[in-house]
Amino acid sequence: MNSLQPIKNILVCPACRGELHFEQQDITCLNCEQVYPIHENIPQFAVYASDEAALNDVAGISKNNYEHRYEDFEKARNYNLKYDRKLLKRLSTRREYQLLQRLLGQQKHCATMLEIPCGGGRISPQLVNATDSLIQADVGLGQILYGMAREKLKIPQIWMTASAFRIPLQDNSVDAAVCIRLSHHLPTSQQRKDLLAELLRVARRYVVMTFFDYHSIKNSLRRLRHSKPKLTMTLSQVASIAAMHGAKLAACPRLSIIGSGHRYALMVKTSSS
Ligand SMILES: C[S@@+](CC[C@H](N)C(=O)[O-])C[C@H]1O[C@@H](n2cnc3c(N)ncnc32)[C@H](O)[C@@H]1O
Ligand SMILES: [Zn+2]
């Protein structure tokens, strides 16, 4: 059972941040009148960046892009099984768990945490000790359905589809936001910056976000070989976006020195207590 009751007071329209009216089958914005259906108990708040880009005629973001990939349950299932079965991916996941425990262990316990994108729940069990309840959101309905079919966590879970660019939550309304392995899929530098800004908008105390480090050995080798560039950010970019939103880049460990260019950035709001 997915009940929105505990977070009704912090939910807003993802399109205009207006107040919402809740019915059994759907949710309507009282301001812009957009209707968000509820499918199998899952509210559908996803607003696609590609649709907005098409409306605004932004080049380079097509309708078939990454955010549409996991609408389908089977595709989500195959993606998640690959992570369970491949040895290198399992080792990477283990290291990611260690990093998360270290970073979250430094922070005060949360009442509410947002995980976006939650995918099929690969990371979610690692968040349980850090929070009383977990909002699990992903743009792909297939991922949410896959995650919901997995073993339940020991804390209340609230699922929804949502875009990380338009999170249907008020400013500073959750204690923390966790965003693992999305930034390096985003095609433009502006999108990578917008993602971080949106996470920092909704999180009252801290954000954990992974990004692919421009200065990593992996990316430097790629640049030397003139291979297709990775979709990267620099530490100073991340630190300066954090600073613009009243947060400090408190830690930024690498997933691996040679094998991967990913980093786990922990950004803590300086005004948070
Ligand atoms: C590589 S998976 C990572 C999932 C999970 N965080 C993990 O580490 O296992 C990336 C996820 O991002 C989702 N996604 C893509 N674009 C998104 C967007 N704009 N907002 C929210 N989720 C998005 C995809 O559906 C996919 O589930
Ligand atoms: Zn609205």
PDB file of C-alpha atoms and ligand atoms in Angstrom:
ATOM      1  CA  MET A   1       0.000   0.000   0.000  1.00  0.00           C
ATOM      2  CA  ASN A   2       1.398   3.367  -1.036  1.00  0.00           C
ATOM      3  CA  SER A   3      -0.140   6.113   1.057  1.00  0.00           C
ATOM      4  CA  LEU A   4       0.630   9.751   0.323  1.00  0.00           C
ATOM      5  CA  GLN A   5      -0.942  10.800   3.610  1.00  0.00           C
ATOM      6  CA  PRO A   6       2.325  11.485   5.514  1.00  0.00           C
ATOM      7  CA  ILE A   7       3.638  13.851   2.811  1.00  0.00           C
ATOM      8  CA  LYS A   8       0.427  15.495   1.575  1.00  0.00           C
ATOM      9  CA  ASN A   9       1.355  18.744   3.295  1.00  0.00           C
ATOM     10  CA  ILE A  10       4.670  19.048   1.407  1.00  0.00           C
ATOM     11  CA  LEU A  11       3.512  17.958  -2.070  1.00  0.00           C
ATOM     12  CA  VAL A  12       3.112  20.639  -4.750  1.00  0.00           C
ATOM     13  CA  CYS A  13       2.408  20.663  -8.474  1.00  0.00           C
ATOM     14  CA  PRO A  14       5.647  19.794 -10.305  1.00  0.00           C
ATOM     15  CA  ALA A  15       4.748  22.144 -13.146  1.00  0.00           C
ATOM     16  CA  CYS A  16       3.913  25.331 -11.227  1.00  0.00           C
ATOM     17  CA  ARG A  17       4.361  24.429  -7.509  1.00  0.00           C
ATOM     18  CA  GLY A  18       0.708  25.206  -6.930  1.00  0.00           C
ATOM     19  CA  GLU A  19      -1.471  23.607  -4.271  1.00  0.00           C
ATOM     20  CA  LEU A  20      -2.844  20.132  -5.063  1.00  0.00           C
ATOM     21  CA  HIS A  21      -6.279  18.599  -4.659  1.00  0.00           C
ATOM     22  CA  PHE A  22      -6.289  14.858  -3.945  1.00  0.00           C
ATOM     23  CA  GLU A  23      -8.909  12.393  -5.208  1.00  0.00           C
ATOM     24  CA  GLN A  24      -8.924   8.580  -5.235  1.00  0.00           C
ATOM     25  CA  GLN A  25      -7.931   8.272  -8.933  1.00  0.00           C
ATOM     26  CA  ASP A  26      -5.946  11.448  -9.548  1.00  0.00           C
ATOM     27  CA  ILE A  27      -4.427  14.631  -8.196  1.00  0.00           C
ATOM     28  CA  THR A  28      -5.239  18.039  -9.664  1.00  0.00           C
ATOM     29  CA  CYS A  29      -3.331  21.287  -9.402  1.00  0.00           C
ATOM     30  CA  LEU A  30      -5.613  24.037  -8.105  1.00  0.00           C
ATOM     31  CA  ASN A  31      -3.459  26.616  -9.867  1.00  0.00           C
ATOM     32  CA  CYS A  32      -2.638  25.339 -13.398  1.00  0.00           C
ATOM     33  CA  GLU A  33      -5.303  22.569 -13.430  1.00  0.00           C
ATOM     34  CA  GLN A  34      -2.855  19.902 -14.576  1.00  0.00           C
ATOM     35  CA  VAL A  35      -4.136  16.427 -13.631  1.00  0.00           C
ATOM     36  CA  TYR A  36      -1.744  13.755 -12.337  1.00  0.00           C
ATOM     37  CA  PRO A  37      -3.204  10.224 -12.520  1.00  0.00           C
ATOM     38  CA  ILE A  38      -2.698   7.629  -9.812  1.00  0.00           C
ATOM     39  CA  HIS A  39      -1.788   4.273 -11.407  1.00  0.00           C
ATOM     40  CA  GLU A  40      -1.730   1.157  -9.196  1.00  0.00           C
ATOM     41  CA  ASN A  41      -1.459   3.424  -6.164  1.00  0.00           C
ATOM     42  CA  ILE A  42       1.471   5.309  -7.689  1.00  0.00           C
ATOM     43  CA  PRO A  43       0.990   9.031  -8.312  1.00  0.00           C
ATOM     44  CA  GLN A  44       2.332  10.002 -11.743  1.00  0.00           C
ATOM     45  CA  PHE A  45       4.100  13.306 -11.228  1.00  0.00           C
ATOM     46  CA  ALA A  46       6.679  12.765 -13.989  1.00  0.00           C
ATOM     47  CA  VAL A  47       7.115  15.743 -16.280  1.00  0.00           C
ATOM     48  CA  TYR A  48       9.577  14.922 -19.035  1.00  0.00           C
ATOM     49  CA  ALA A  49      12.441  17.296 -19.777  1.00  0.00           C
ATOM     50  CA  SER A  50      12.315  16.039 -23.381  1.00  0.00           C
ATOM     51  CA  ASP A  51       8.673  17.123 -23.698  1.00  0.00           C
ATOM     52  CA  GLU A  52       9.523  20.536 -22.299  1.00  0.00           C
ATOM     53  CA  ALA A  53      12.539  20.692 -24.597  1.00  0.00           C
ATOM     54  CA  ALA A  54      10.360  19.812 -27.589  1.00  0.00           C
ATOM     55  CA  LEU A  55       7.950  22.581 -26.645  1.00  0.00           C
ATOM     56  CA  ASN A  56      10.815  25.019 -26.288  1.00  0.00           C
ATOM     57  CA  ASP A  57      12.644  23.632 -29.336  1.00  0.00           C
ATOM     58  CA  VAL A  58      15.820  22.808 -27.411  1.00  0.00           C
ATOM     59  CA  ALA A  59      18.259  20.959 -29.677  1.00  0.00           C
ATOM     60  CA  GLY A  60      19.867  17.677 -28.655  1.00  0.00           C
ATOM     61  CA  ILE A  61      17.138  16.334 -26.363  1.00  0.00           C
ATOM     62  CA  SER A  62      15.006  13.928 -28.316  1.00  0.00           C
ATOM     63  CA  LYS A  63      11.819  12.189 -27.313  1.00  0.00           C
ATOM     64  CA  ASN A  64      13.601   8.827 -27.234  1.00  0.00           C
ATOM     65  CA  ASN A  65      16.107   9.942 -24.689  1.00  0.00           C
ATOM     66  CA  TYR A  66      17.233   8.346 -21.467  1.00  0.00           C
ATOM     67  CA  GLU A  67      14.346   9.438 -19.266  1.00  0.00           C
ATOM     68  CA  HIS A  68      11.912   7.334 -21.351  1.00  0.00           C
ATOM     69  CA  ARG A  69      14.003   4.168 -21.153  1.00  0.00           C
ATOM     70  CA  TYR A  70      12.467   2.568 -18.052  1.00  0.00           C
ATOM     71  CA  GLU A  71       8.769   3.249 -18.508  1.00  0.00           C
ATOM     72  CA  ASP A  72       8.442  -0.449 -19.213  1.00  0.00           C
ATOM     73  CA  PHE A  73       8.661  -3.035 -16.375  1.00  0.00           C
ATOM     74  CA  GLU A  74      10.639  -5.596 -18.447  1.00  0.00           C
ATOM     75  CA  LYS A  75      13.315  -3.086 -19.403  1.00  0.00           C
ATOM     76  CA  ALA A  76      13.603  -2.031 -15.767  1.00  0.00           C
ATOM     77  CA  ARG A  77      13.824  -5.667 -14.683  1.00  0.00           C
ATOM     78  CA  ASN A  78      16.617  -6.429 -17.166  1.00  0.00           C
ATOM     79  CA  TYR A  79      18.561  -3.372 -16.053  1.00  0.00           C
ATOM     80  CA  ASN A  80      18.294  -4.332 -12.381  1.00  0.00           C
ATOM     81  CA  LEU A  81      19.155  -8.002 -12.956  1.00  0.00           C
ATOM     82  CA  LYS A  82      22.326  -6.945 -14.796  1.00  0.00           C
ATOM     83  CA  TYR A  83      23.414  -5.135 -11.639  1.00  0.00           C
ATOM     84  CA  ASP A  84      22.743  -8.231  -9.537  1.00  0.00           C
ATOM     85  CA  ARG A  85      24.530 -10.653 -11.889  1.00  0.00           C
ATOM     86  CA  LYS A  86      27.676  -8.974 -13.242  1.00  0.00           C
ATOM     87  CA  LEU A  87      30.654  -9.307 -10.917  1.00  0.00           C
ATOM     88  CA  LEU A  88      32.134  -5.867 -11.632  1.00  0.00           C
ATOM     89  CA  LYS A  89      28.769  -4.217 -11.064  1.00  0.00           C
ATOM     90  CA  ARG A  90      28.322  -6.136  -7.805  1.00  0.00           C
ATOM     91  CA  LEU A  91      31.761  -4.984  -6.613  1.00  0.00           C
ATOM     92  CA  SER A  92      30.958  -1.414  -7.560  1.00  0.00           C
ATOM     93  CA  THR A  93      27.651  -1.608  -5.697  1.00  0.00           C
ATOM     94  CA  ARG A  94      29.458  -2.882  -2.608  1.00  0.00           C
ATOM     95  CA  ARG A  95      31.857   0.081  -2.708  1.00  0.00           C
ATOM     96  CA  GLU A  96      28.902   2.445  -3.214  1.00  0.00           C
ATOM     97  CA  TYR A  97      27.243   0.998  -0.115  1.00  0.00           C
ATOM     98  CA  GLN A  98      30.411   1.683   1.892  1.00  0.00           C
ATOM     99  CA  LEU A  99      30.585   5.265   0.653  1.00  0.00           C
ATOM    100  CA  LEU A 100      26.941   5.880   1.467  1.00  0.00           C
ATOM    101  CA  GLN A 101      27.294   4.446   4.981  1.00  0.00           C
ATOM    102  CA  ARG A 102      30.296   6.690   5.570  1.00  0.00           C
ATOM    103  CA  LEU A 103      28.644   9.844   4.236  1.00  0.00           C
ATOM    104  CA  LEU A 104      25.204   9.315   5.774  1.00  0.00           C
ATOM    105  CA  GLY A 105      26.745   8.164   9.060  1.00  0.00           C
ATOM    106  CA  GLN A 106      28.226  11.664   9.469  1.00  0.00           C
ATOM    107  CA  GLN A 107      24.762  13.255   9.335  1.00  0.00           C
ATOM    108  CA  LYS A 108      21.964  13.563  11.862  1.00  0.00           C
ATOM    109  CA  HIS A 109      19.079  11.116  11.444  1.00  0.00           C
ATOM    110  CA  CYS A 110      16.354  12.325   9.037  1.00  0.00           C
ATOM    111  CA  ALA A 111      12.600  12.290   9.461  1.00  0.00           C
ATOM    112  CA  THR A 112      12.048  12.244   5.681  1.00  0.00           C
ATOM    113  CA  MET A 113      14.509  11.524   2.886  1.00  0.00           C
ATOM    114  CA  LEU A 114      13.958  11.671  -0.881  1.00  0.00           C
ATOM    115  CA  GLU A 115      15.695   9.174  -3.158  1.00  0.00           C
ATOM    116  CA  ILE A 116      15.518  10.292  -6.798  1.00  0.00           C
ATOM    117  CA  PRO A 117      16.029   8.412  -9.024  1.00  0.00           C
ATOM    118  CA  CYS A 118      15.431   5.290  -6.952  1.00  0.00           C
ATOM    119  CA  GLY A 119      15.605   3.019 -10.023  1.00  0.00           C
ATOM    120  CA  GLY A 120      14.591  -0.493  -9.019  1.00  0.00           C
ATOM    121  CA  GLY A 121      15.774   0.005  -5.435  1.00  0.00           C
ATOM    122  CA  ARG A 122      19.456  -1.003  -5.717  1.00  0.00           C
ATOM    123  CA  ILE A 123      20.572   1.701  -3.287  1.00  0.00           C
ATOM    124  CA  SER A 124      17.420   2.109  -1.165  1.00  0.00           C
ATOM    125  CA  PRO A 125      18.234  -0.454   1.605  1.00  0.00           C
ATOM    126  CA  GLN A 126      21.375   1.544   2.397  1.00  0.00           C
ATOM    127  CA  LEU A 127      19.285   4.591   3.276  1.00  0.00           C
ATOM    128  CA  VAL A 128      17.142   2.880   5.899  1.00  0.00           C
ATOM    129  CA  ASN A 129      19.407   3.604   8.882  1.00  0.00           C
ATOM    130  CA  ALA A 130      19.557   7.289   8.033  1.00  0.00           C
ATOM    131  CA  THR A 131      15.849   8.139   7.965  1.00  0.00           C
ATOM    132  CA  ASP A 132      12.418   7.421   9.473  1.00  0.00           C
ATOM    133  CA  SER A 133      10.705   7.383   6.057  1.00  0.00           C
ATOM    134  CA  LEU A 134      11.785   7.292   2.422  1.00  0.00           C
ATOM    135  CA  ILE A 135      10.190   8.876  -0.653  1.00  0.00           C
ATOM    136  CA  GLN A 136      11.263   6.820  -3.676  1.00  0.00           C
ATOM    137  CA  ALA A 137      10.828   8.578  -7.002  1.00  0.00           C
ATOM    138  CA  ASP A 138      11.914   7.846 -10.560  1.00  0.00           C
ATOM    139  CA  VAL A 139      10.761   9.089 -13.937  1.00  0.00           C
ATOM    140  CA  GLY A 140      10.375   5.480 -15.138  1.00  0.00           C
ATOM    141  CA  LEU A 141       7.160   3.781 -14.047  1.00  0.00           C
ATOM    142  CA  GLY A 142       8.762   0.390 -14.825  1.00  0.00           C
ATOM    143  CA  GLN A 143      11.494   1.083 -12.266  1.00  0.00           C
ATOM    144  CA  ILE A 144       8.961   2.016  -9.584  1.00  0.00           C
ATOM    145  CA  LEU A 145       6.905  -1.119 -10.266  1.00  0.00           C
ATOM    146  CA  TYR A 146      10.063  -3.239 -10.106  1.00  0.00           C
ATOM    147  CA  GLY A 147      11.124  -1.578  -6.848  1.00  0.00           C
ATOM    148  CA  MET A 148       7.699  -2.024  -5.283  1.00  0.00           C
ATOM    149  CA  ALA A 149       7.779  -5.736  -6.069  1.00  0.00           C
ATOM    150  CA  ARG A 150      11.015  -6.176  -4.119  1.00  0.00           C
ATOM    151  CA  GLU A 151      11.298  -6.911  -0.428  1.00  0.00           C
ATOM    152  CA  LYS A 152       9.874  -4.085   1.671  1.00  0.00           C
ATOM    153  CA  LEU A 153      12.200  -1.905   3.722  1.00  0.00           C
ATOM    154  CA  LYS A 154      11.853  -1.644   7.510  1.00  0.00           C
ATOM    155  CA  ILE A 155      10.674   1.964   7.264  1.00  0.00           C
ATOM    156  CA  PRO A 156       7.633   3.514   5.532  1.00  0.00           C
ATOM    157  CA  GLN A 157       8.184   3.906   1.775  1.00  0.00           C
ATOM    158  CA  ILE A 158       6.283   6.330  -0.439  1.00  0.00           C
ATOM    159  CA  TRP A 159       6.573   5.807  -4.197  1.00  0.00           C
ATOM    160  CA  MET A 160       5.857   8.132  -7.098  1.00  0.00           C
ATOM    161  CA  THR A 161       6.997   8.855 -10.599  1.00  0.00           C
ATOM    162  CA  ALA A 162       8.629  12.258 -10.801  1.00  0.00           C
ATOM    163  CA  SER A 163      11.268  14.079 -12.774  1.00  0.00           C
ATOM    164  CA  ALA A 164      14.327  15.156 -10.843  1.00  0.00           C
ATOM    165  CA  PHE A 165      14.112  18.482 -12.704  1.00  0.00           C
ATOM    166  CA  ARG A 166      10.626  19.151 -11.366  1.00  0.00           C
ATOM    167  CA  ILE A 167      10.322  17.524  -7.992  1.00  0.00           C
ATOM    168  CA  PRO A 168       6.740  17.816  -6.672  1.00  0.00           C
ATOM    169  CA  LEU A 169       7.872  18.989  -3.242  1.00  0.00           C
ATOM    170  CA  GLN A 170       8.028  22.346  -1.481  1.00  0.00           C
ATOM    171  CA  ASP A 171      11.362  24.082  -0.861  1.00  0.00           C
ATOM    172  CA  ASN A 172      13.308  22.644   2.109  1.00  0.00           C
ATOM    173  CA  SER A 173      10.574  20.105   2.741  1.00  0.00           C
ATOM    174  CA  VAL A 174      12.624  16.908   3.147  1.00  0.00           C
ATOM    175  CA  ASP A 175      15.655  16.539   5.388  1.00  0.00           C
ATOM    176  CA  ALA A 176      17.827  15.098   2.657  1.00  0.00           C
ATOM    177  CA  ALA A 177      17.854  14.195  -1.035  1.00  0.00           C
ATOM    178  CA  VAL A 178      19.918  11.368  -2.517  1.00  0.00           C
ATOM    179  CA  CYS A 179      20.549  11.192  -6.264  1.00  0.00           C
ATOM    180  CA  ILE A 180      22.725   8.317  -7.431  1.00  0.00           C
ATOM    181  CA  ARG A 181      23.831   7.783 -11.054  1.00  0.00           C
ATOM    182  CA  LEU A 182      21.648  10.274 -12.899  1.00  0.00           C
ATOM    183  CA  SER A 183      23.855  13.303 -13.545  1.00  0.00           C
ATOM    184  CA  HIS A 184      26.237  11.453 -15.914  1.00  0.00           C
ATOM    185  CA  HIS A 185      23.290  10.515 -18.178  1.00  0.00           C
ATOM    186  CA  LEU A 186      22.177  14.102 -18.703  1.00  0.00           C
ATOM    187  CA  PRO A 187      23.126  15.391 -22.143  1.00  0.00           C
ATOM    188  CA  THR A 188      23.787  19.052 -21.378  1.00  0.00           C
ATOM    189  CA  SER A 189      25.920  20.803 -18.797  1.00  0.00           C
ATOM    190  CA  GLN A 190      22.935  23.032 -18.009  1.00  0.00           C
ATOM    191  CA  GLN A 191      20.805  19.983 -17.148  1.00  0.00           C
ATOM    192  CA  ARG A 192      23.506  18.676 -14.813  1.00  0.00           C
ATOM    193  CA  LYS A 193      23.563  22.038 -13.025  1.00  0.00           C
ATOM    194  CA  ASP A 194      19.752  22.280 -12.951  1.00  0.00           C
ATOM    195  CA  LEU A 195      19.517  18.815 -11.406  1.00  0.00           C
ATOM    196  CA  LEU A 196      21.761  19.767  -8.514  1.00  0.00           C
ATOM    197  CA  ALA A 197      19.931  23.068  -7.990  1.00  0.00           C
ATOM    198  CA  GLU A 198      16.588  21.241  -7.808  1.00  0.00           C
ATOM    199  CA  LEU A 199      17.910  18.721  -5.256  1.00  0.00           C
ATOM    200  CA  LEU A 200      19.275  21.557  -3.125  1.00  0.00           C
ATOM    201  CA  ARG A 201      15.928  23.355  -3.368  1.00  0.00           C
ATOM    202  CA  VAL A 202      13.926  20.557  -1.756  1.00  0.00           C
ATOM    203  CA  ALA A 203      16.505  19.357   0.815  1.00  0.00           C
ATOM    204  CA  ARG A 204      16.571  21.152   4.147  1.00  0.00           C
ATOM    205  CA  ARG A 205      19.835  19.670   5.481  1.00  0.00           C
ATOM    206  CA  TYR A 206      21.883  17.780   2.919  1.00  0.00           C
ATOM    207  CA  VAL A 207      22.169  16.321  -0.577  1.00  0.00           C
ATOM    208  CA  VAL A 208      24.175  13.324  -1.771  1.00  0.00           C
ATOM    209  CA  MET A 209      24.632  13.323  -5.550  1.00  0.00           C
ATOM    210  CA  THR A 210      26.961  11.341  -7.767  1.00  0.00           C
ATOM    211  CA  PHE A 211      28.615  12.860 -10.807  1.00  0.00           C
ATOM    212  CA  PHE A 212      31.289  11.841 -13.305  1.00  0.00           C
ATOM    213  CA  ASP A 213      34.407  13.854 -12.513  1.00  0.00           C
ATOM    214  CA  TYR A 214      35.880  15.763 -15.459  1.00  0.00           C
ATOM    215  CA  HIS A 215      39.349  15.493 -13.882  1.00  0.00           C
ATOM    216  CA  SER A 216      39.141  11.748 -13.176  1.00  0.00           C
ATOM    217  CA  ILE A 217      41.831   9.513 -14.657  1.00  0.00           C
ATOM    218  CA  LYS A 218      39.159   7.706 -16.631  1.00  0.00           C
ATOM    219  CA  ASN A 219      37.920  10.897 -18.287  1.00  0.00           C
ATOM    220  CA  SER A 220      41.431  12.280 -18.822  1.00  0.00           C
ATOM    221  CA  LEU A 221      42.404   9.095 -20.690  1.00  0.00           C
ATOM    222  CA  ARG A 222      39.282   9.396 -22.804  1.00  0.00           C
ATOM    223  CA  ARG A 223      40.164  12.950 -23.674  1.00  0.00           C
ATOM    224  CA  LEU A 224      43.702  11.892 -24.645  1.00  0.00           C
ATOM    225  CA  ARG A 225      42.255   9.194 -26.893  1.00  0.00           C
ATOM    226  CA  HIS A 226      39.741  11.690 -28.314  1.00  0.00           C
ATOM    227  CA  SER A 227      36.935   9.250 -27.406  1.00  0.00           C
ATOM    228  CA  LYS A 228      33.365  10.426 -27.079  1.00  0.00           C
ATOM    229  CA  PRO A 229      33.409  12.740 -24.054  1.00  0.00           C
ATOM    230  CA  LYS A 230      31.740  11.622 -20.837  1.00  0.00           C
ATOM    231  CA  LEU A 231      28.984  13.806 -19.394  1.00  0.00           C
ATOM    232  CA  THR A 232      30.996  15.304 -16.577  1.00  0.00           C
ATOM    233  CA  MET A 233      31.112  17.975 -13.902  1.00  0.00           C
ATOM    234  CA  THR A 234      34.076  19.403 -11.997  1.00  0.00           C
ATOM    235  CA  LEU A 235      34.419  19.562  -8.216  1.00  0.00           C
ATOM    236  CA  SER A 236      34.540  23.332  -8.347  1.00  0.00           C
ATOM    237  CA  GLN A 237      31.326  23.462 -10.418  1.00  0.00           C
ATOM    238  CA  VAL A 238      29.570  21.280  -7.858  1.00  0.00           C
ATOM    239  CA  ALA A 239      30.958  23.320  -4.954  1.00  0.00           C
ATOM    240  CA  SER A 240      29.887  26.599  -6.503  1.00  0.00           C
ATOM    241  CA  ILE A 241      26.306  25.420  -7.268  1.00  0.00           C
ATOM    242  CA  ALA A 242      26.127  24.147  -3.694  1.00  0.00           C
ATOM    243  CA  ALA A 243      27.326  27.531  -2.390  1.00  0.00           C
ATOM    244  CA  MET A 244      24.670  29.343  -4.474  1.00  0.00           C
ATOM    245  CA  HIS A 245      22.063  27.316  -2.570  1.00  0.00           C
ATOM    246  CA  GLY A 246      23.550  27.813   0.878  1.00  0.00           C
ATOM    247  CA  ALA A 247      25.387  24.483   1.026  1.00  0.00           C
ATOM    248  CA  LYS A 248      28.997  23.408   1.458  1.00  0.00           C
ATOM    249  CA  LEU A 249      30.645  20.543  -0.406  1.00  0.00           C
ATOM    250  CA  ALA A 250      31.558  18.593   2.738  1.00  0.00           C
ATOM    251  CA  ALA A 251      33.019  15.459   1.114  1.00  0.00           C
ATOM    252  CA  CYS A 252      33.444  14.085  -2.384  1.00  0.00           C
ATOM    253  CA  PRO A 253      35.002  10.600  -2.359  1.00  0.00           C
ATOM    254  CA  ARG A 254      35.763   8.737  -5.578  1.00  0.00           C
ATOM    255  CA  LEU A 255      34.074   5.470  -6.344  1.00  0.00           C
ATOM    256  CA  SER A 256      37.457   4.241  -7.597  1.00  0.00           C
ATOM    257  CA  ILE A 257      40.750   5.931  -8.473  1.00  0.00           C
ATOM    258  CA  ILE A 258      41.279   4.227 -11.832  1.00  0.00           C
ATOM    259  CA  GLY A 259      38.266   2.049 -12.602  1.00  0.00           C
ATOM    260  CA  SER A 260      35.575   4.724 -12.424  1.00  0.00           C
ATOM    261  CA  GLY A 261      35.195   8.465 -12.705  1.00  0.00           C
ATOM    262  CA  HIS A 262      32.164   8.673 -10.426  1.00  0.00           C
ATOM    263  CA  ARG A 263      32.261  10.672  -7.214  1.00  0.00           C
ATOM    264  CA  TYR A 264      29.819  10.803  -4.328  1.00  0.00           C
ATOM    265  CA  ALA A 265      29.308  14.461  -3.380  1.00  0.00           C
ATOM    266  CA  LEU A 266      27.917  15.274   0.067  1.00  0.00           C
ATOM    267  CA  MET A 267      26.599  18.836   0.262  1.00  0.00           C
ATOM    268  CA  VAL A 268      25.454  20.146   3.628  1.00  0.00           C
ATOM    269  CA  LYS A 269      23.317  23.256   3.994  1.00  0.00           C
ATOM    270  CA  THR A 270      25.243  25.686   6.175  1.00  0.00           C
ATOM    271  CA  SER A 271      22.112  27.069   7.843  1.00  0.00           C
ATOM    272  CA  SER A 272      20.873  23.577   8.815  1.00  0.00           C
ATOM    273  CA  SER A 273      21.086  22.524  12.464  1.00  0.00           C
TER     274      SER A 273
HETATM  275  C1  LIG B   1      21.404   4.422 -13.775  1.00  0.00           C
HETATM  276  S1  LIG B   1      19.770   4.428 -13.091  1.00  0.00           S
HETATM  277  C2  LIG B   1      20.158   4.670 -11.356  1.00  0.00           C
HETATM  278  C3  LIG B   1      19.084   4.198 -10.437  1.00  0.00           C
HETATM  279  C4  LIG B   1      19.495   4.150  -8.944  1.00  0.00           C
HETATM  280  N1  LIG B   1      19.762   5.483  -8.427  1.00  0.00           N
HETATM  281  C5  LIG B   1      20.722   3.274  -8.789  1.00  0.00           C
HETATM  282  O1  LIG B   1      21.805   3.817  -8.538  1.00  0.00           O
HETATM  283  O2  LIG B   1      20.584   2.063  -8.924  1.00  0.00           O
HETATM  284  C6  LIG B   1      19.134   5.982 -13.589  1.00  0.00           C
HETATM  285  C7  LIG B   1      17.648   6.162 -13.355  1.00  0.00           C
HETATM  286  O3  LIG B   1      17.308   7.502 -13.650  1.00  0.00           O
HETATM  287  C8  LIG B   1      15.976   7.541 -14.101  1.00  0.00           C
HETATM  288  N2  LIG B   1      15.793   8.849 -14.745  1.00  0.00           N
HETATM  289  C9  LIG B   1      16.189   9.253 -15.978  1.00  0.00           C
HETATM  290  N3  LIG B   1      15.888  10.551 -16.165  1.00  0.00           N
HETATM  291  C10 LIG B   1      15.293  10.989 -15.013  1.00  0.00           C
HETATM  292  C11 LIG B   1      14.760  12.240 -14.576  1.00  0.00           C
HETATM  293  N4  LIG B   1      14.774  13.309 -15.347  1.00  0.00           N
HETATM  294  N5  LIG B   1      14.213  12.294 -13.342  1.00  0.00           N
HETATM  295  C12 LIG B   1      14.175  11.205 -12.522  1.00  0.00           C
HETATM  296  N6  LIG B   1      14.667  10.013 -12.883  1.00  0.00           N
HETATM  297  C13 LIG B   1      15.227   9.903 -14.105  1.00  0.00           C
HETATM  298  C14 LIG B   1      15.872   6.324 -14.995  1.00  0.00           C
HETATM  299  O4  LIG B   1      14.533   5.918 -15.151  1.00  0.00           O
HETATM  300  C15 LIG B   1      16.714   5.305 -14.202  1.00  0.00           C
HETATM  301  O5  LIG B   1      15.906   4.563 -13.331  1.00  0.00           O
HETATM  302 ZN    ZN B   2       0.214  23.463 -11.382  1.00  0.00          ZN
END
